[in-house]
Structures are given as structure tokens and as C-alpha cells.
Tab-separated table of C-alpha atoms and ligand atoms in Angstrom:
chain	number	residue	atom	x	y	z
A	156	MET	CA	29.070	108.905	76.749
A	157	SER	CA	27.898	107.052	79.856
A	158	ARG	CA	30.318	104.550	81.057
A	159	THR	CA	30.137	100.733	81.475
A	160	PHE	CA	30.713	98.687	84.681
A	161	ILE	CA	33.917	97.135	83.431
A	162	GLY	CA	36.641	97.189	86.117
A	163	MET	CA	34.237	97.568	89.054
A	164	PRO	CA	35.542	95.958	92.299
A	165	ALA	CA	33.576	93.005	93.825
A	166	PHE	CA	30.480	93.790	95.735
A	167	PRO	CA	31.826	93.914	99.314
A	168	LYS	CA	34.598	96.404	98.288
A	169	ALA	CA	32.220	98.589	96.195
A	170	ALA	CA	29.535	98.443	98.941
A	171	ALA	CA	32.183	99.455	101.518
A	172	VAL	CA	32.619	102.718	99.592
A	173	SER	CA	29.096	103.350	98.505
A	174	THR	CA	27.627	102.951	102.039
A	175	GLN	CA	29.756	105.923	103.088
A	176	ASN	CA	27.907	108.222	100.611
A	177	ARG	CA	25.286	109.744	102.879
A	178	GLN	CA	23.586	111.749	100.188
A	179	MET	CA	23.148	108.764	97.869
A	180	ARG	CA	21.791	106.714	100.816
A	181	ALA	CA	19.269	109.517	101.634
A	182	ASN	CA	18.147	109.798	98.068
A	183	LEU	CA	17.717	106.095	97.705
A	184	THR	CA	15.898	105.655	101.035
A	185	HIS	CA	13.481	108.386	100.217
A	186	ALA	CA	12.809	107.116	96.680
A	187	THR	CA	12.548	103.413	97.460
A	188	HIS	CA	10.288	103.866	100.451
A	189	THR	CA	7.984	106.100	98.593
A	190	ILE	CA	7.499	103.712	95.587
A	191	ARG	CA	7.299	100.602	97.782
A	192	ASP	CA	4.418	102.193	99.871
A	193	LYS	CA	2.635	103.175	96.642
A	194	ARG	CA	3.146	99.727	95.159
A	195	ALA	CA	1.689	98.056	98.270
A	196	ARG	CA	-1.428	100.149	97.975
A	197	ALA	CA	-1.874	99.552	94.248
A	198	VAL	CA	-1.503	95.750	94.692
A	199	ALA	CA	-3.903	95.665	97.678
A	200	GLU	CA	-6.633	97.130	95.360
A	201	LEU	CA	-6.820	93.776	93.466
A	202	ASP	CA	-8.585	90.900	95.182
A	203	ASP	CA	-7.096	88.475	92.597
A	204	TRP	CA	-3.475	89.596	92.840
A	205	ALA	CA	-2.263	86.215	94.133
A	206	GLU	CA	-4.079	84.432	91.202
A	207	LEU	CA	-2.562	86.975	88.699
A	208	ARG	CA	0.842	86.301	90.107
A	209	LEU	CA	0.471	82.611	89.832
A	210	ALA	CA	-0.798	82.965	86.296
A	211	GLY	CA	2.314	85.138	85.445
A	212	LYS	CA	4.631	82.616	86.875
A	213	GLN	CA	2.924	79.708	85.088
A	214	ILE	CA	2.845	81.423	81.725
A	215	LYS	CA	6.474	82.237	81.951
A	216	ASP	CA	7.431	78.666	83.034
A	217	ARG	CA	5.299	77.167	80.250
A	218	THR	CA	6.890	79.482	77.692
A	219	LEU	CA	10.475	78.852	78.965
A	220	ALA	CA	9.877	75.068	78.662
A	221	ARG	CA	9.151	75.458	74.868
A	222	LEU	CA	11.134	78.596	74.200
A	223	ASP	CA	12.694	77.346	70.996
A	224	GLU	CA	9.242	76.763	69.438
A	225	TYR	CA	7.900	80.199	70.491
A	226	LEU	CA	10.951	81.884	69.131
A	227	VAL	CA	10.733	80.274	65.767
A	228	GLN	CA	7.057	81.224	65.700
A	229	ALA	CA	7.839	84.755	66.546
A	230	GLU	CA	10.537	84.867	63.834
A	231	ALA	CA	8.136	83.700	61.180
A	232	ALA	CA	5.443	86.193	62.293
A	233	VAL	CA	7.900	89.207	62.263
A	234	THR	CA	9.182	88.172	58.925
A	235	ALA	CA	5.791	87.797	57.453
A	236	ALA	CA	4.913	91.236	58.695
A	237	GLY	CA	7.842	92.850	56.827
A	238	GLY	CA	10.485	92.764	59.544
A	239	THR	CA	13.917	91.159	59.540
A	240	VAL	CA	15.099	88.887	62.355
A	241	HIS	CA	18.740	88.596	63.405
A	242	TRP	CA	19.994	86.098	66.093
A	243	ALA	CA	22.838	87.231	68.292
A	244	ALA	CA	24.632	84.663	70.494
A	245	ASP	CA	26.430	87.285	72.627
A	246	ALA	CA	26.977	90.900	73.211
A	247	ALA	CA	29.684	91.301	70.565
A	248	GLU	CA	27.454	89.797	67.871
A	249	ALA	CA	24.460	91.903	68.890
A	250	ASN	CA	26.554	95.106	68.816
A	251	ARG	CA	28.047	94.269	65.518
A	252	ILE	CA	24.658	93.606	63.980
A	253	VAL	CA	23.191	96.987	65.217
A	254	ALA	CA	26.324	98.902	64.239
A	255	ASP	CA	26.189	97.458	60.758
A	256	LEU	CA	22.491	98.160	60.391
A	257	VAL	CA	22.916	101.821	61.389
A	258	LYS	CA	25.927	102.224	59.096
A	259	ALA	CA	23.915	100.823	56.179
A	260	THR	CA	21.449	103.727	56.666
A	261	GLY	CA	24.354	106.300	56.274
A	262	GLU	CA	23.404	107.844	59.621
A	263	ARG	CA	25.782	108.636	62.400
A	264	GLU	CA	23.334	109.056	65.306
A	265	VAL	CA	20.485	107.102	66.856
A	266	VAL	CA	17.770	107.867	69.394
A	267	LYS	CA	17.125	105.278	72.057
A	268	VAL	CA	14.218	103.965	74.010
A	269	LYS	CA	15.213	102.933	77.483
A	270	SER	CA	16.395	99.349	77.250
A	271	MET	CA	18.062	97.054	79.730
A	272	ALA	CA	19.187	94.668	76.946
A	273	THR	CA	21.275	97.422	75.274
A	274	GLN	CA	22.786	98.367	78.569
A	275	GLU	CA	23.605	94.707	79.160
A	276	ILE	CA	25.596	94.520	75.860
A	277	GLY	CA	27.219	98.055	76.249
A	278	LEU	CA	25.649	99.041	72.898
A	279	ASN	CA	26.200	102.811	73.367
A	280	GLU	CA	29.991	102.283	73.733
A	281	ALA	CA	30.099	99.876	70.900
A	282	LEU	CA	28.263	102.407	68.609
A	283	ALA	CA	30.705	105.173	69.815
A	284	ALA	CA	33.675	103.072	68.759
A	285	GLU	CA	32.092	102.977	65.230
A	286	GLY	CA	31.620	106.753	65.242
A	287	ILE	CA	27.887	106.556	65.952
A	288	THR	CA	26.307	108.622	68.810
A	289	ALA	CA	23.423	107.140	70.715
A	290	TYR	CA	21.191	109.617	72.431
A	291	GLU	CA	19.075	108.336	75.425
A	292	THR	CA	15.606	109.717	75.506
A	293	ASP	CA	14.241	108.386	78.741
A	294	LEU	CA	14.486	111.108	81.323
A	295	ALA	CA	16.398	109.138	83.889
A	296	GLU	CA	18.704	107.557	81.257
A	297	LEU	CA	19.266	111.102	79.932
A	298	ILE	CA	20.383	112.267	83.453
A	299	VAL	CA	22.791	109.374	83.587
A	300	GLN	CA	24.153	110.025	80.134
A	301	LEU	CA	24.622	113.782	80.596
A	302	GLY	CA	26.248	113.160	84.030
A	303	ASP	CA	28.768	110.637	82.533
A	304	ASP	CA	27.351	108.314	85.211
A	305	LEU	CA	26.282	104.745	85.557
A	306	PRO	CA	22.631	103.533	85.964
A	307	SER	CA	21.817	102.450	89.488
A	308	HIS	CA	18.185	101.077	89.211
A	309	ILE	CA	16.328	99.097	86.594
A	310	LEU	CA	13.384	101.463	86.267
A	311	VAL	CA	14.806	104.790	87.533
A	312	PRO	CA	18.502	104.666	86.495
A	313	ALA	CA	19.172	108.057	88.192
A	314	ILE	CA	17.401	107.182	91.458
A	315	HIS	CA	20.590	108.003	93.231
A	316	ARG	CA	20.353	111.671	92.187
A	317	ASN	CA	18.157	114.330	93.835
A	318	ARG	CA	16.634	117.340	92.014
A	319	GLY	CA	19.464	119.772	92.879
A	320	GLU	CA	22.056	117.405	91.447
A	321	ILE	CA	19.855	116.950	88.276
A	322	ARG	CA	19.726	120.678	87.790
A	323	GLU	CA	23.514	120.899	87.998
A	324	ILE	CA	23.916	118.169	85.498
A	325	PHE	CA	21.473	119.723	83.018
A	326	ARG	CA	23.044	123.178	83.432
A	327	ASP	CA	26.639	122.029	83.054
A	328	ASN	CA	26.335	119.356	80.387
A	329	MET	CA	23.306	119.768	78.154
A	330	ALA	CA	25.008	122.142	75.751
A	331	SER	CA	27.708	119.600	74.859
A	332	TRP	CA	25.022	117.157	73.835
A	333	GLY	CA	22.691	119.572	71.900
A	334	ARG	CA	20.359	122.178	73.065
A	335	PRO	CA	21.619	123.853	76.239
A	336	ALA	CA	19.550	124.037	79.474
A	337	PRO	CA	17.334	127.175	79.679
A	338	GLU	CA	18.682	130.280	81.471
A	339	GLY	CA	17.817	130.333	85.131
A	340	LEU	CA	16.868	126.705	85.362
A	341	THR	CA	15.425	125.775	88.770
A	342	ASP	CA	15.158	122.428	90.423
A	343	THR	CA	11.367	122.211	90.309
A	344	PRO	CA	10.145	119.028	88.530
A	345	ALA	CA	8.204	121.147	85.962
A	346	ASP	CA	11.312	123.092	85.077
A	347	LEU	CA	13.496	120.032	84.834
A	348	ALA	CA	10.959	118.199	82.713
A	349	GLU	CA	10.627	121.259	80.349
A	350	ALA	CA	14.425	121.458	79.934
A	351	ALA	CA	14.510	117.779	78.986
A	352	ARG	CA	11.598	118.137	76.696
A	353	LEU	CA	13.205	120.967	74.718
A	354	HIS	CA	16.575	119.178	74.617
A	355	LEU	CA	15.047	115.929	73.368
A	356	ARG	CA	12.569	117.366	70.878
A	357	GLU	CA	15.245	118.442	68.479
A	358	LYS	CA	16.675	114.899	68.557
A	359	PHE	CA	13.296	113.221	67.931
A	360	LEU	CA	12.701	115.484	64.909
A	361	ARG	CA	16.152	114.948	63.377
A	362	ALA	CA	16.784	111.161	63.990
A	363	LYS	CA	16.349	108.783	61.145
A	364	VAL	CA	17.323	105.599	63.146
A	365	ALA	CA	15.968	104.527	66.656
A	366	VAL	CA	16.953	101.616	68.831
A	367	SER	CA	14.692	100.087	71.364
A	368	GLY	CA	14.319	97.047	73.621
A	369	ALA	CA	10.938	95.495	74.351
A	370	ASN	CA	9.097	94.435	77.436
A	371	PHE	CA	7.364	91.552	75.588
A	372	LEU	CA	7.305	89.753	72.155
A	373	VAL	CA	4.019	88.188	71.293
A	374	ALA	CA	4.870	84.940	69.357
A	375	GLU	CA	1.496	84.505	67.646
A	376	THR	CA	1.688	87.789	65.777
A	377	GLY	CA	5.392	88.824	66.084
A	378	THR	CA	4.307	91.983	67.899
A	379	LEU	CA	6.668	93.877	70.152
A	380	VAL	CA	5.421	95.771	73.288
A	381	VAL	CA	7.089	98.642	75.135
A	382	LEU	CA	5.486	100.014	78.386
A	383	GLU	CA	6.642	103.468	79.443
A	384	SER	CA	5.472	106.556	81.321
A	385	GLU	CA	6.867	109.493	79.524
A	386	GLY	CA	5.864	109.084	75.884
A	387	ASN	CA	9.589	109.511	74.704
A	388	GLY	CA	9.574	105.865	73.709
A	389	ARG	CA	6.486	106.319	71.495
A	390	MET	CA	8.389	109.241	69.745
A	391	CYS	CA	11.331	106.944	68.958
A	392	LEU	CA	9.138	104.061	67.890
A	393	THR	CA	7.074	106.166	65.360
A	394	LEU	CA	9.138	109.027	63.976
A	395	PRO	CA	12.388	107.482	62.685
A	396	GLU	CA	12.525	105.633	59.294
A	397	THR	CA	14.536	102.641	60.687
A	398	LEU	CA	13.750	100.901	63.999
A	399	ILE	CA	16.105	98.330	65.519
A	400	SER	CA	14.919	96.368	68.590
A	401	VAL	CA	17.338	94.319	70.710
A	402	VAL	CA	15.285	91.873	72.684
A	403	GLY	CA	16.359	89.127	75.126
A	404	ILE	CA	15.086	85.805	73.977
A	405	GLU	CA	13.155	85.322	77.287
A	406	LYS	CA	10.853	88.195	76.570
A	407	VAL	CA	8.569	86.100	74.385
A	408	VAL	CA	4.919	85.362	75.444
A	409	PRO	CA	2.904	82.920	73.383
A	410	THR	CA	-0.379	84.943	72.867
A	411	TRP	CA	-2.131	88.307	73.446
A	412	GLN	CA	-4.236	86.579	76.065
A	413	ASP	CA	-1.027	85.766	77.968
A	414	LEU	CA	0.093	89.481	77.491
A	415	GLU	CA	-3.076	90.582	79.261
A	416	VAL	CA	-1.759	89.105	82.617
A	417	PHE	CA	1.547	90.929	82.399
A	418	LEU	CA	-0.136	94.253	81.397
A	419	GLN	CA	-1.810	94.038	84.861
A	420	LEU	CA	1.245	92.775	86.845
A	421	LEU	CA	3.896	95.059	85.502
A	422	PRO	CA	2.459	98.636	86.042
A	423	ARG	CA	1.365	97.995	89.642
A	424	SER	CA	4.652	96.280	90.584
A	425	SER	CA	6.858	98.879	88.944
A	426	THR	CA	5.342	102.312	89.095
A	427	ALA	CA	2.341	101.498	91.328
A	428	GLU	CA	0.015	102.499	88.412
A	429	ARG	CA	-3.193	100.765	87.603
A	430	MET	CA	-2.353	100.775	83.844
A	431	ASN	CA	0.667	101.992	81.898
A	432	PRO	CA	0.532	105.622	80.658
A	433	TYR	CA	2.035	104.510	77.245
A	434	THR	CA	1.778	101.007	75.853
A	435	SER	CA	3.278	100.871	72.353
A	436	THR	CA	2.959	97.868	70.100
A	437	TRP	CA	4.339	97.330	66.657
A	438	THR	CA	4.381	94.408	64.226
A	439	GLY	CA	6.943	94.309	61.310
A	440	ALA	CA	6.991	97.398	59.055
A	441	ALA	CA	4.514	99.240	56.933
A	442	ASP	CA	4.881	102.093	54.516
A	443	GLY	CA	3.357	105.289	55.756
A	444	ASP	CA	2.813	104.079	59.251
A	445	GLY	CA	5.882	104.326	61.548
A	446	PRO	CA	9.349	103.078	60.623
A	447	SER	CA	9.499	101.527	57.174
A	448	ASP	CA	12.444	99.323	57.993
A	449	PHE	CA	12.284	97.156	61.077
A	450	HIS	CA	14.930	94.862	62.541
A	451	LEU	CA	14.626	92.528	65.517
A	452	VAL	CA	17.887	91.341	67.131
A	453	LEU	CA	17.131	88.262	69.338
A	454	LEU	CA	19.757	88.255	72.082
A	455	ASP	CA	20.926	85.084	73.867
A	456	ASN	CA	24.075	86.331	75.794
A	457	GLY	CA	23.951	83.687	78.419
A	458	ARG	CA	20.273	83.008	78.430
A	459	THR	CA	20.358	79.550	77.079
A	460	ASP	CA	22.861	78.483	79.713
A	461	THR	CA	20.622	80.007	82.341
A	462	LEU	CA	17.666	78.146	80.957
A	463	ALA	CA	19.649	74.863	81.272
A	464	ASP	CA	19.894	75.290	85.072
A	465	GLN	CA	16.729	73.851	86.608
A	466	VAL	CA	16.810	76.180	89.749
A	467	GLY	CA	18.465	79.281	88.207
A	468	ARG	CA	16.176	79.441	85.168
A	469	GLN	CA	13.417	81.059	87.132
A	470	ALA	CA	15.388	84.327	86.868
A	471	LEU	CA	14.315	84.354	83.215
A	472	ARG	CA	10.719	84.918	84.354
A	473	CYS	CA	11.703	88.485	85.367
A	474	ILE	CA	9.701	91.267	83.737
A	475	ARG	CA	12.092	93.918	85.156
A	476	CYS	CA	9.513	95.643	87.328
A	477	SER	CA	12.114	96.476	89.971
A	478	ALA	CA	9.897	95.785	92.863
A	479	CYS	CA	12.523	93.559	94.443
A	480	LEU	CA	15.076	96.428	94.374
A	481	ASN	CA	12.708	98.784	96.170
A	482	VAL	CA	12.136	96.447	99.141
A	483	CYS	CA	15.826	95.234	99.481
A	484	PRO	CA	17.614	96.426	102.666
A	485	VAL	CA	20.993	95.662	100.937
A	486	TYR	CA	20.161	97.604	97.843
A	487	GLU	CA	18.855	100.502	99.857
A	488	ARG	CA	22.154	100.948	101.671
A	489	ALA	CA	24.673	99.856	99.057
A	490	GLY	CA	23.078	101.511	96.036
A	491	GLY	CA	22.939	100.093	92.484
A	492	HIS	CA	26.561	100.846	91.356
A	493	ALA	CA	27.989	98.389	93.954
A	494	TYR	CA	26.532	95.497	91.974
A	495	GLY	CA	28.895	96.098	89.014
A	496	SER	CA	26.173	95.482	86.436
A	497	PRO	CA	23.178	97.193	84.844
A	498	TYR	CA	20.994	94.740	86.753
A	499	PRO	CA	21.375	95.746	90.451
A	500	GLY	CA	19.590	94.590	93.554
A	501	PRO	CA	18.158	91.148	94.206
A	502	ILE	CA	17.455	90.314	90.575
A	503	GLY	CA	20.902	91.533	89.602
A	504	ALA	CA	22.422	89.245	92.230
A	505	ILE	CA	20.906	86.244	90.566
A	506	LEU	CA	20.631	87.249	86.889
A	507	THR	CA	24.069	88.849	86.363
A	508	PRO	CA	26.126	85.816	87.576
A	509	GLN	CA	24.092	83.492	85.449
A	510	LEU	CA	24.349	85.596	82.315
A	511	ARG	CA	27.997	86.385	82.765
A	512	GLY	CA	29.188	83.274	84.588
A	513	LEU	CA	30.770	83.043	88.064
A	514	GLN	CA	34.383	83.309	86.994
A	515	SER	CA	35.138	86.910	87.862
A	516	GLU	CA	35.495	88.255	91.384
A	517	VAL	CA	32.589	90.641	90.897
A	518	ASP	CA	30.206	87.923	89.641
A	519	ALA	CA	31.231	85.370	92.312
A	520	SER	CA	30.563	87.943	94.963
A	521	LEU	CA	26.975	88.831	93.827
A	522	PRO	CA	25.183	85.777	95.240
A	523	TYR	CA	26.386	86.873	98.706
A	524	ALA	CA	24.966	90.464	98.147
A	525	SER	CA	21.841	89.625	100.120
A	526	SER	CA	20.620	89.054	103.717
A	527	LEU	CA	18.303	86.333	102.422
A	528	CYS	CA	15.450	88.039	104.227
A	529	GLY	CA	13.011	87.002	101.431
A	530	ALA	CA	11.319	90.414	100.984
A	531	CYS	CA	12.199	90.229	97.189
A	532	TYR	CA	10.382	86.989	96.810
A	533	GLU	CA	7.293	88.335	98.502
A	534	VAL	CA	6.830	91.291	96.161
A	535	CYS	CA	7.979	89.635	92.866
A	536	PRO	CA	4.948	89.628	90.500
A	537	VAL	CA	6.122	86.404	88.808
A	538	ALA	CA	7.093	84.663	92.112
A	539	ILE	CA	10.822	84.235	91.442
A	540	ASP	CA	12.275	82.527	94.578
A	541	ILE	CA	15.321	84.817	94.652
A	542	PRO	CA	16.603	83.477	97.997
A	543	GLU	CA	16.537	79.985	96.587
A	544	VAL	CA	18.609	80.934	93.544
A	545	LEU	CA	21.003	82.858	95.745
A	546	VAL	CA	21.718	79.905	97.916
A	547	HIS	CA	22.010	77.669	94.743
A	548	LEU	CA	24.551	80.103	93.259
A	549	ARG	CA	26.496	80.225	96.498
A	550	GLU	CA	26.838	76.526	96.330
A	551	LYS	CA	28.237	76.820	92.883
A	552	VAL	CA	30.674	79.523	93.975
A	553	ALA	CA	31.787	77.320	96.855
A	554	GLU	CA	32.265	74.380	94.500
A	555	GLN	CA	34.542	76.259	92.261
A	556	GLY	CA	36.874	76.758	95.298
A	557	GLY	CA	38.979	79.903	95.894
A	558	ALA	CA	41.048	80.899	98.878
A	559	GLY	CA	38.005	81.891	100.994
A	560	HIS	CA	36.353	78.533	100.511
A	561	ARG	CA	39.471	76.558	101.156
A	562	LEU	CA	39.756	78.365	104.445
A	563	GLU	CA	36.063	77.752	105.154
A	564	ARG	CA	36.508	74.074	104.530
A	565	ALA	CA	39.537	73.918	106.734
A	566	ALA	CA	37.608	75.767	109.514
A	567	MET	CA	34.712	73.321	109.214
A	568	LYS	CA	37.042	70.366	109.436
A	569	SER	CA	38.705	71.721	112.632
A	570	ALA	CA	35.267	72.524	114.015
A	571	SER	CA	34.007	69.013	113.378
A	572	TRP	CA	37.161	67.463	115.037
A	573	LEU	CA	36.605	69.791	118.060
A	574	LEU	CA	32.891	68.799	118.368
A	575	ASP	CA	33.960	65.097	118.329
A	576	HIS	CA	36.384	65.678	121.258
A	577	PRO	CA	34.404	67.090	124.228
A	578	ALA	CA	37.415	67.606	126.500
A	579	ALA	CA	39.305	69.609	123.838
A	580	TYR	CA	36.177	71.526	123.051
A	581	SER	CA	35.733	72.462	126.688
A	582	THR	CA	39.276	73.632	126.857
A	583	ALA	CA	38.786	75.713	123.731
A	584	LEU	CA	35.768	77.372	125.257
A	585	LYS	CA	37.604	78.312	128.421
A	586	ALA	CA	40.529	79.642	126.326
A	587	SER	CA	38.119	81.717	124.195
A	588	ARG	CA	36.517	83.188	127.359
A	589	LEU	CA	40.007	84.254	128.590
A	590	ALA	CA	40.692	85.885	125.213
A	591	ARG	CA	37.511	88.011	125.342
A	592	GLY	CA	39.207	91.139	126.562
A	593	VAL	CA	41.661	91.194	123.723
A	594	GLN	CA	39.362	90.047	120.947
A	595	PRO	CA	39.741	92.267	117.777
A	596	ARG	CA	36.830	93.269	115.599
A	597	ARG	CA	38.935	92.519	112.537
A	598	LEU	CA	41.137	89.475	112.016
A	599	PRO	CA	44.699	90.597	111.722
A	600	LEU	CA	45.559	87.753	109.456
A	601	PRO	CA	46.404	88.231	105.745
A	602	GLY	CA	44.324	86.833	102.859
A	603	ALA	CA	40.896	85.324	103.062
A	604	ALA	CA	40.448	85.517	106.838
A	605	LYS	CA	41.106	89.253	106.686
A	606	ALA	CA	38.789	89.627	103.688
A	607	TRP	CA	35.995	88.031	105.803
A	608	THR	CA	36.217	90.493	108.636
A	609	ASP	CA	36.880	93.461	106.257
A	610	SER	CA	33.245	93.216	105.198
A	611	ARG	CA	31.674	92.244	108.498
A	612	ASP	CA	32.533	92.570	112.262
A	613	LEU	CA	33.818	89.591	114.056
A	614	PRO	CA	30.941	88.684	116.486
A	615	PRO	CA	31.975	89.264	120.140
A	616	LEU	CA	32.502	86.130	122.197
A	617	PRO	CA	29.733	85.699	124.746
A	618	GLU	CA	30.623	86.136	128.513
A	619	GLN	CA	29.270	82.667	129.134
A	620	SER	CA	29.159	79.587	126.947
A	621	PHE	CA	25.796	77.929	126.297
A	622	ARG	CA	27.071	74.723	128.036
A	623	SER	CA	27.886	76.619	131.346
A	624	TRP	CA	24.594	78.492	131.088
A	625	TRP	CA	22.678	75.329	130.693
A	626	LYS	CA	24.680	73.620	133.466
A	627	GLU	CA	23.738	76.320	135.882
A	628	ARG	CA	20.078	75.729	135.161
A	629	THR	CA	20.281	71.876	135.394
A	630	PRO	CA	22.284	71.323	138.515
A	631	ASP	CA	21.654	67.589	138.763
A	632	GLN	CA	20.595	65.464	135.847
A	633	SER	CA	18.959	63.048	138.226
A	634	ASP	CA	16.601	65.787	139.212
A	635	ARG	CA	15.081	65.992	135.647
A	636	ASN	CA	11.806	64.456	136.555
A	637	LYS	CA	11.229	66.436	139.759
A	638	PRO	CA	8.259	68.779	139.239
A	639	ASN	CA	10.079	72.016	139.961
A	640	ALA	CA	13.326	71.202	138.003
A	641	PRO	CA	13.781	73.794	135.213
A	642	ASN	CA	13.813	71.075	132.449
A	643	ALA	CA	11.277	68.865	134.161
A	644	ARG	CA	9.048	66.958	131.662
A	645	THR	CA	5.535	67.364	132.992
A	646	GLU	CA	3.600	66.627	129.782
A	647	PRO	CA	3.896	63.479	127.666
A	648	THR	CA	5.391	64.247	124.299
A	649	ASP	CA	4.018	62.932	120.963
A	650	ARG	CA	6.887	60.399	120.906
A	651	ASP	CA	5.800	59.190	124.403
A	652	GLN	CA	2.245	58.839	123.272
A	653	GLN	CA	3.378	56.909	120.100
A	654	ASP	CA	5.503	54.637	122.221
A	655	GLY	CA	2.589	54.044	124.608
A	656	ALA	CA	0.277	53.301	121.698
A	657	ASN	CA	2.807	50.760	120.433
B	839	SF4	S1	12.776	89.606	89.990
B	839	SF4	FE1	10.627	89.998	90.188
B	839	SF4	S2	10.438	91.742	91.481
B	839	SF4	FE2	12.515	91.695	90.711
B	839	SF4	S3	12.489	92.979	88.816
B	839	SF4	FE3	12.146	90.850	88.226
B	839	SF4	S4	9.921	90.593	88.122
B	839	SF4	FE4	10.333	92.403	89.339
């Protein structure tokens, strides 16, 4: 059973360990650079990409502003089509609903379509506690599950593994989950795919219950939509008798016409494809056509609180394309596990602390897991201003205090006193120059000061202060207007011209 992120250390500590893993970094660098280059080419093919992106943003914002109405409309449509809608306020409630529904069928196993929402709530572990085994059927999820690993990417959860590692995982662990890996399995993609196909086929043909998420929920008809590349999702969505879909409340789009925009934005942003290989849609339940019993679990789990935050709510526009992960220099080096959440990378750094709150050390560290370079904002197909939300969340973390922020406030107070007293400032500069030779790279102090330099080097003090550098170049203030003086003013400034005009 794949594990949850419970008990992970805060981002700086986890990243300090993960950045030492050269194999993982090599795997990630290769994978993210390949996909980001392909994505850039796929996006460049469309002349109207900027308009599409704006449309995606506007549709999501308009929907979020009236989310309650669209959800009620979707519930009515699903019910009218023969489905049953359940509302789950949090992870525990959602897990309980799904476990009860599975138990009511008398089954003890389910097949799963790849789903971030079920990872978010830890559904597999909750089902296991009830004696129900959940089989992941997405290839990358299967690798994670067989390897007793954690996902490290939204779209490619096993992105941190290379082909050789995958072969080992299949060879060593497939047998304990069902059909063993074929004899003499190599690490060629075709061989690995065939091993997964054979292993999964017996599960598809046996399972009576499937669990999925959804990329979108169309309110006007109550239709759920899943986009995928392998076809395993479609097997789960059509073969079993009972289908249970766990869907975040922000996945709703009002109409099919709105959906059209996202069906263009998502494939190019995520897998750099012009259109998705498999797009499955289902509405309620019908005898003789797919599952005869359909349940939709609408998941809140922190989304309503996120919606209430005027700046932070834009994270709910996310369509989980993972483009922001693939361009993020921090993600590329630290890897997905360091974020302590199924949502890693830039979107994880703003979504996880909003869904889970900022109380824990892990969640309070996530808004700082970024260089604020803005690459994530540039590629986001729904224009989520991730740097803006990161800074907003950092403000919240600072407001709630903590040893680090008390120290920061004290440091700022001392700095402002020093800047108000030029003589003391000048003495401090001289003293710091003298201390240059013995300056450590880490602060030897206990507590927050040490924690600060544990995750970053103390910048070296410059040989010369800016003041003395400036003084050397401006020997005499009375010379300022001489033509050859370094800071001579030869051209009138805008302000001079305004003054003259007045
Ligand atoms: S934040 Fe934007 S770029 Fe990142 S996964 Fe979500 S939609 Fe994609």
C-alpha cells in the first residue's frame, strides 16, 4: 500500500536531504526539461493561446464567484440522470462515504482511475483500514504503489524513477499484488508497458467497483469528464458495476461551451498534446451502458475557506496540468516528496497550505519553497499568479508569529535604530569589515538564527561598504556640478522641467 505524507519534515529539512539524491535530480531534470520544451512548442502552434488562457481564467473566476449555484445545478442534473450525490466536508467524511458505498456492494477491492482528490484525502489508506484493497491502474500510480513509494508529480507521480528502477520494482513486487512480471523483463518502454498491461488486465476484468476523480464537472448536464493518455481510466469507467467519483467542488464548469476552452488548454499544458488521447464523459447511470450505479462525492476539504480568501482563491482555478512544476527551478532540484503533500511544486506551495491551513511546520514552510522567479505564472494556462499568492501566504505565516518571525522583527527593529543613527551605523560597518576574516557561513547560534543559515549560506560581507565606495567616487560634494564629476548632472531631469514649467 503506498504511503501518505504524514510525518514529513518541513520543506527546508526535506529539501536538504532530497537535493543530495543525484539520481533523483538527474531523473527529474531530464523529464522536466523534455516536457517543458515540448509544451512550449505545442503552445506556440496556437495564435490565440493568450486569448484562450484569458478565457480559461475568466470562466473559472466567474464560476467560483457563483460556485454554490453551479454545484446545486450539477447536483440536480446528476440526480435526474440516475446518480446519487454525496457532500463531504472533509477528508474523513469523504473516506467514510466511499468505504460505506464499497462495503454495501459486498466487494473487498476496487480499481482506481488516477485521481489527485483521492490522494489528497488518503483514500487508499482509509479503505485499507476497512479491509478494502484499492488497485491503482494509471501506469505511474502503479509504479508508486508497487514501490511502496510516494507520488512526486501531479501528472507523472513516478517521475523521479528511471526505467531501470521501474524494472526492478515490477520484477520484485508485482507478484505480491497479482500477476507477476514476465520472466526476463527488460527496461525497454514496450516491455514495461506490456508487463503493466498484463498485470492490470486481470484487475479490470475482475473488479465490480471503480473509484475515480474527474477533471471537470459540467453543471448544465451533470456530466463528469476525465482526460487521460493510457486508456486505463476508460476501462475503470466502463467495466465495473459501481462507479464512485470523488470530485473537488472547484472542478465544476457551467456549460459544455466552457469545457471547450479547457479541452484545448489542458492537453497542451500538461502532456504537450494537441488533444487528449482519451476523453471520457459520463452522466449519471444507465442500465446496459457502463456502471449501473453511480455516486458522486463532492469534496470540500478546505476549498470553501480558500474561496473566502480574495487573493488565495485563484489557486482554485488550477486544472492540474503540472506545467508550473516542469518549469520550477526549486521543484527540479528538491523533487516532489520534499513538499510533504500530493500537490508538489509551485501549485502545491500555494494550494496545500490553503487546504490544510498554516498551523503545521510543513504547511507554514511551503510558501517559502520558491525563488519567486515567476516562471510558474508565465506557463499557467489559467493565469494563476502563484508568486502573488506565495507572498500573500508568507504574510499570513509572519502574522501568526513563531520564533523565526520574532527574531526577524527584533532584527528589523535593531536595523531601523542603526539606520537612524549614522555614527553608530558607520561604526557597525567598520566593525563588520574587521570581522570579515572570521565570518562563518553558518550562524553558530541556537534556534531560529541557526535554522536560517541551515537552509541558506550567510552572504559574505563585502570588502568595501557602499558608502565608502560612493565616497571614493564623489570626493567633494561641492564639485557635483562640475562637468567631469562622476555624478555631475548634465541633463535637466523631468522634475527640473516641471519646476521650470511652474
Ligand atoms: S497552477 Fe496552473 S500551471 Fe500549475 S498545475 Fe495548476 S493550472 Fe497547471
